[in-house]
PDB file of C-alpha atoms in Angstrom:
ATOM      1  CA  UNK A 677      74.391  95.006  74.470  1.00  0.00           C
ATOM      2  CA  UNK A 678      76.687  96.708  72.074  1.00  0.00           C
ATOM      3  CA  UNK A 679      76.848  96.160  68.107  1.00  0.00           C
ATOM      4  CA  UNK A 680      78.764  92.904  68.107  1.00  0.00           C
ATOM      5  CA  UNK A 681      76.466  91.379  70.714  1.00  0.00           C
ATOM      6  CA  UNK A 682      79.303  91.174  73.508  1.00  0.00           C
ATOM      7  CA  UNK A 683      78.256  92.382  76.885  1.00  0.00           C
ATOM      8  CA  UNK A 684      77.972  96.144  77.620  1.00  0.00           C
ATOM      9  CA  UNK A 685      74.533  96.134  79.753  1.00  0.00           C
ATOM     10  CA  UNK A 686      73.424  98.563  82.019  1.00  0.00           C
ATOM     11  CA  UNK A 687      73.142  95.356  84.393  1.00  0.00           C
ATOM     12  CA  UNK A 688      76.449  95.003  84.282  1.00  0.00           C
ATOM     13  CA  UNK A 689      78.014  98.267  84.103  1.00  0.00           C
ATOM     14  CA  UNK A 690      75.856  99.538  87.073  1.00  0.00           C
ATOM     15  CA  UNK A 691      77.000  96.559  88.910  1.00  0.00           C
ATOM     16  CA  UNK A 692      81.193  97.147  88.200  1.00  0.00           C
ATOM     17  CA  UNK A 693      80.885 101.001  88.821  1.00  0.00           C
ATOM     18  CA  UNK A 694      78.398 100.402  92.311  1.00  0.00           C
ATOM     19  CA  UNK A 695      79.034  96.807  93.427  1.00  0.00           C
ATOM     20  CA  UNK A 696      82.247  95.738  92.465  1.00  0.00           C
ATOM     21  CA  UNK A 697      84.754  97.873  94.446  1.00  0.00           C
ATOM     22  CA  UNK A 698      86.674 100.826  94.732  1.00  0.00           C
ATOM     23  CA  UNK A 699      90.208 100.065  93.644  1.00  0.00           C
ATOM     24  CA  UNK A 700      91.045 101.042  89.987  1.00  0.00           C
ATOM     25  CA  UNK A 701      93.911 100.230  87.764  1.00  0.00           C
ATOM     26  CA  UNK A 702      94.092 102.072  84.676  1.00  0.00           C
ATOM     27  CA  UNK A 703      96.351 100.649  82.289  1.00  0.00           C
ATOM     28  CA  UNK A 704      98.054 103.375  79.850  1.00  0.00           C
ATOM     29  CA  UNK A 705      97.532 106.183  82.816  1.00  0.00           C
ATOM     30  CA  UNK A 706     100.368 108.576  82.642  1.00  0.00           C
ATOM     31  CA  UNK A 707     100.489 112.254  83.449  1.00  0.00           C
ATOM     32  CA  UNK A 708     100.041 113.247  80.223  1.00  0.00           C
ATOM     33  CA  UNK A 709      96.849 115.737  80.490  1.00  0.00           C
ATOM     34  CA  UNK A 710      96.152 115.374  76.940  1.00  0.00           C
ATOM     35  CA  UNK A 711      95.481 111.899  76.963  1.00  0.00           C
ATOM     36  CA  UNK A 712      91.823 110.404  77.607  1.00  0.00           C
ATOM     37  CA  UNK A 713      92.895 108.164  80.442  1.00  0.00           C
ATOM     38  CA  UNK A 714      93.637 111.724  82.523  1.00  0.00           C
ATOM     39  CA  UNK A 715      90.380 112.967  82.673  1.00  0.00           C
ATOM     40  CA  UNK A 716      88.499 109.444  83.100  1.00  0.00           C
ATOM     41  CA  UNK A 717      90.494 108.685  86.004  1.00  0.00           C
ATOM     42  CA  UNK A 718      89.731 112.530  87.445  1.00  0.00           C
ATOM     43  CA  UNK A 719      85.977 111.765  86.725  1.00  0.00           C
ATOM     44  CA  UNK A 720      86.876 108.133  88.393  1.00  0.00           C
ATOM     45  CA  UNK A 721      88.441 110.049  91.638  1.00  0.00           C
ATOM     46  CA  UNK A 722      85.405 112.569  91.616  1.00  0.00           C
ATOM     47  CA  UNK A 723      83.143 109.142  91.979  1.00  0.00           C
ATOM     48  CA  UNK A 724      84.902 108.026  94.703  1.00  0.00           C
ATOM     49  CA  UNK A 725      87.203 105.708  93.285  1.00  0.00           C
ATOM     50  CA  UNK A 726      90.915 105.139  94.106  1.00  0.00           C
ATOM     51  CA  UNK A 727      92.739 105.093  90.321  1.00  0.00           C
ATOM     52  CA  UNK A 728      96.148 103.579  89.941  1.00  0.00           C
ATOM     53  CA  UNK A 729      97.900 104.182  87.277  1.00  0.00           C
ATOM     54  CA  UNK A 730      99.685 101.394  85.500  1.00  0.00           C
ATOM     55  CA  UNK A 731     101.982 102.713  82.815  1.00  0.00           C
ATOM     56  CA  UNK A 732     105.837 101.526  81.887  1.00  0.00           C
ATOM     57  CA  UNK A 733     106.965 104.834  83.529  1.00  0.00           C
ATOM     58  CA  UNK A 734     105.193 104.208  86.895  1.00  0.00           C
ATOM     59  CA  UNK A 735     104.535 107.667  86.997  1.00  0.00           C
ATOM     60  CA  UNK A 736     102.411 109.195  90.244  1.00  0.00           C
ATOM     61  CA  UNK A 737      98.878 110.535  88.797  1.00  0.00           C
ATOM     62  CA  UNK A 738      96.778 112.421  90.656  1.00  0.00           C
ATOM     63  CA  UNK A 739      97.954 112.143  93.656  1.00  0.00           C
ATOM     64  CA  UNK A 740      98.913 107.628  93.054  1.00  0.00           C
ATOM     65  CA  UNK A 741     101.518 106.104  93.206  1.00  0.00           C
ATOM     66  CA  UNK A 742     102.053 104.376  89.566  1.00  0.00           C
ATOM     67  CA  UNK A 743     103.287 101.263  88.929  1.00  0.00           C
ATOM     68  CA  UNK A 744     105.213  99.590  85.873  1.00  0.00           C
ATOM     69  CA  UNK A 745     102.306  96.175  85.379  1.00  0.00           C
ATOM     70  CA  UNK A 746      99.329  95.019  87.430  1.00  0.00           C
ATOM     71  CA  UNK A 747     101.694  92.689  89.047  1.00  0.00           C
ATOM     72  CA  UNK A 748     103.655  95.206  90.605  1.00  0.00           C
ATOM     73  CA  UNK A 749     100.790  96.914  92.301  1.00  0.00           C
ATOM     74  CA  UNK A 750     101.412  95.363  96.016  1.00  0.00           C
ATOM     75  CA  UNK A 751      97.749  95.327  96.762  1.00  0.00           C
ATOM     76  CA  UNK A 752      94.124  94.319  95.634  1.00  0.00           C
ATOM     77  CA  UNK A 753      92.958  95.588  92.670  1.00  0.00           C
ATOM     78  CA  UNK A 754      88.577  95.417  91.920  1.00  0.00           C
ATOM     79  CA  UNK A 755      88.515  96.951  88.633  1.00  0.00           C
ATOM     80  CA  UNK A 756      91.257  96.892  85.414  1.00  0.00           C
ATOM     81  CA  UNK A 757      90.060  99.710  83.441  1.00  0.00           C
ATOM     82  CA  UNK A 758      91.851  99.040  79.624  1.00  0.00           C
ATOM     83  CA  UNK A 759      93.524 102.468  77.940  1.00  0.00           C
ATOM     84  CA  UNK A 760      95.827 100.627  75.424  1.00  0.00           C
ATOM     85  CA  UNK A 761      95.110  99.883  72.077  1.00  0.00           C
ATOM     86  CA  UNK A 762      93.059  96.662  71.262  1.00  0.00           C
ATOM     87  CA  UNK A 763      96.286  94.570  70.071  1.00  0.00           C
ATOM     88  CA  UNK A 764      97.666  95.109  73.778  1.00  0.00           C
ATOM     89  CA  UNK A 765      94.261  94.657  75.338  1.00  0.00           C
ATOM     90  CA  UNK A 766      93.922  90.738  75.324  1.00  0.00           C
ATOM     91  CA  UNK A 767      96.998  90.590  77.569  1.00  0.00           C
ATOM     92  CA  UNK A 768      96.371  92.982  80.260  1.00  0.00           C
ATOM     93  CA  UNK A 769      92.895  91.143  80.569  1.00  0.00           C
ATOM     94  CA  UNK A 770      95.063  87.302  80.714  1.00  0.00           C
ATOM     95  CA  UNK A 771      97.183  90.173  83.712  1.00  0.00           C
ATOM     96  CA  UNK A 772      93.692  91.118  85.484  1.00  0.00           C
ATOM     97  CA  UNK A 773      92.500  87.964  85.540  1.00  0.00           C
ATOM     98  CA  UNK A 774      95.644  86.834  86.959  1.00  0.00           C
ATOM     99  CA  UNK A 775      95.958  89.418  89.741  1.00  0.00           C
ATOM    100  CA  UNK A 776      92.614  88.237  91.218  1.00  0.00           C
ATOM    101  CA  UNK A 777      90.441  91.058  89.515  1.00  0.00           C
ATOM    102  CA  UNK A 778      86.977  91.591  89.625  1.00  0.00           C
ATOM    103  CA  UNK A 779      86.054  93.386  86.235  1.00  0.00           C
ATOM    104  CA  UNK A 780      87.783  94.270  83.350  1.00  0.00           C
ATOM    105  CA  UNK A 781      86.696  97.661  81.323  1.00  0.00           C
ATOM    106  CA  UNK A 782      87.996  97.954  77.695  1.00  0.00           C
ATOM    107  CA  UNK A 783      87.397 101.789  76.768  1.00  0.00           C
ATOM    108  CA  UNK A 784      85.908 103.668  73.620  1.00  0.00           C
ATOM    109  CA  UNK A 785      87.396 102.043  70.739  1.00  0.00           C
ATOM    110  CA  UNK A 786      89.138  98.838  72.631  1.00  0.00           C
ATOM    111  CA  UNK A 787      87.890  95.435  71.101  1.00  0.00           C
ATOM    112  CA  UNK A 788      89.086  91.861  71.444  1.00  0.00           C
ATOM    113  CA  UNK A 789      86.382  89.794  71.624  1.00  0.00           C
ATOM    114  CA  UNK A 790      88.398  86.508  72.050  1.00  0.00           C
ATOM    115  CA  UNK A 791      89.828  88.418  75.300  1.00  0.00           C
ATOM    116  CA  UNK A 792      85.994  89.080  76.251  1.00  0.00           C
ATOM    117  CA  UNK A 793      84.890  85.217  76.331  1.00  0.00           C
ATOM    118  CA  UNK A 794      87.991  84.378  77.998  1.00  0.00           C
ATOM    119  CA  UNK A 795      87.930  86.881  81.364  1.00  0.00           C
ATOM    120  CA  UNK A 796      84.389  86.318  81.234  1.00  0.00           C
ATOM    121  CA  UNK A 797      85.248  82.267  81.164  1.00  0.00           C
ATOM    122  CA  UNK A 798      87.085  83.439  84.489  1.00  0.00           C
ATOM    123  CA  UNK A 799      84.522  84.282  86.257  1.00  0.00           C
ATOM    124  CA  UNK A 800      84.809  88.750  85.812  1.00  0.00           C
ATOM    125  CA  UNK A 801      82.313  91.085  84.696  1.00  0.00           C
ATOM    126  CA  UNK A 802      83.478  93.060  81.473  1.00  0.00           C
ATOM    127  CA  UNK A 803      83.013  95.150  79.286  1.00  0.00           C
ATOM    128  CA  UNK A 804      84.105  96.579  75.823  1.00  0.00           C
ATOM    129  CA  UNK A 805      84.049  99.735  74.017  1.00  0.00           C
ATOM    130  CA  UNK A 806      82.657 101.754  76.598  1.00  0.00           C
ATOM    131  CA  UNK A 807      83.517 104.747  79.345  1.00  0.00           C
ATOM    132  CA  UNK A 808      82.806 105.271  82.679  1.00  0.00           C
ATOM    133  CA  UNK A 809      83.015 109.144  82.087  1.00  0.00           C
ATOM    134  CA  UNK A 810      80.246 108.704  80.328  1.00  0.00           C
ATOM    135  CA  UNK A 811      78.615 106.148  81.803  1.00  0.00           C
ATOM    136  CA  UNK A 812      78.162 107.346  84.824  1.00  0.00           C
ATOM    137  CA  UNK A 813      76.152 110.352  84.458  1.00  0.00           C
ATOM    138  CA  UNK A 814      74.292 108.599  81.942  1.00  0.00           C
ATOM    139  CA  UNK A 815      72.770 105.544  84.667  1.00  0.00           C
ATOM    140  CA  UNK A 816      72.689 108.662  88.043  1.00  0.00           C
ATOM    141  CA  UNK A 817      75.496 105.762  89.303  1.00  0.00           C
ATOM    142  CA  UNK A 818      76.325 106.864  92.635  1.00  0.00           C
ATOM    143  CA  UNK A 819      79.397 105.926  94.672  1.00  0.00           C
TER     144      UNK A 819
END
């Protein structure tokens, strides 16, 4: 559990980076190197993990094909891994639950805990305030 008691177990985590599938959407992925959501989705990749990117310029990112929303991706998607700032954050949760997600992962720094009871209401694992980058190494997850 993290400090506001919302979910963020090892459980759980273990479970969405092993269990849960190996399609990601990252939402606020763009080729901009400088931005955290590069390198996670290279560590991602490096895990085995196919990353889309989801960003309003659809760009291609490492090697994906981007795409504009979650609804315009034009297959499955397991995970929704959450890049945008909290304000934003609720929505593209409503968007991943709506696209038949598994999991939703808000990163370092995202909060909305009203979006947590409600995708977790739904049925997905989630979690706040966290990264895979770091979680990772940090539970020997393997692919």
């Amino acid at each position: 559990m993290n400090a506001d008691g919302m979910n963020a177990d090892d459980v759980t985590i273990r479970r969405i980076l092993q269990d849960t599938g190996d399609t990601w959407a990252v939402v606020g992925l763009s080729g901009n190197r400088s931005r955290a959501a590069y390198g996670v989705a290279e560590v991602l990749q490096r895990f085995g993990k196919r990353v889309v990117p989801v960003h309003p310029k659809a760009e291609t990112v490492h090697g994906e094909q981007g795409y504009a929303s979650l609804a315009d991706i034009p297959f499955p998607v397991d995970v929704v891994d959450v890049f945008v700032n909290s304000e934003l954050a609720g929505a593209v949760a409503d968007e991943a639950v709506a696209v038949g997600a598994k999991a939703v992962w808000f990163q370092l720094g995202v909060v909305d805990r009203d979006a947590y009871r409600r995708t977790r209401a739904a049925g997905l694992d989630m979690v706040m305030d966290r990264c895979p980058a770091i979680e990772i190494p940090r539970l020997g997850a393997r692919a």
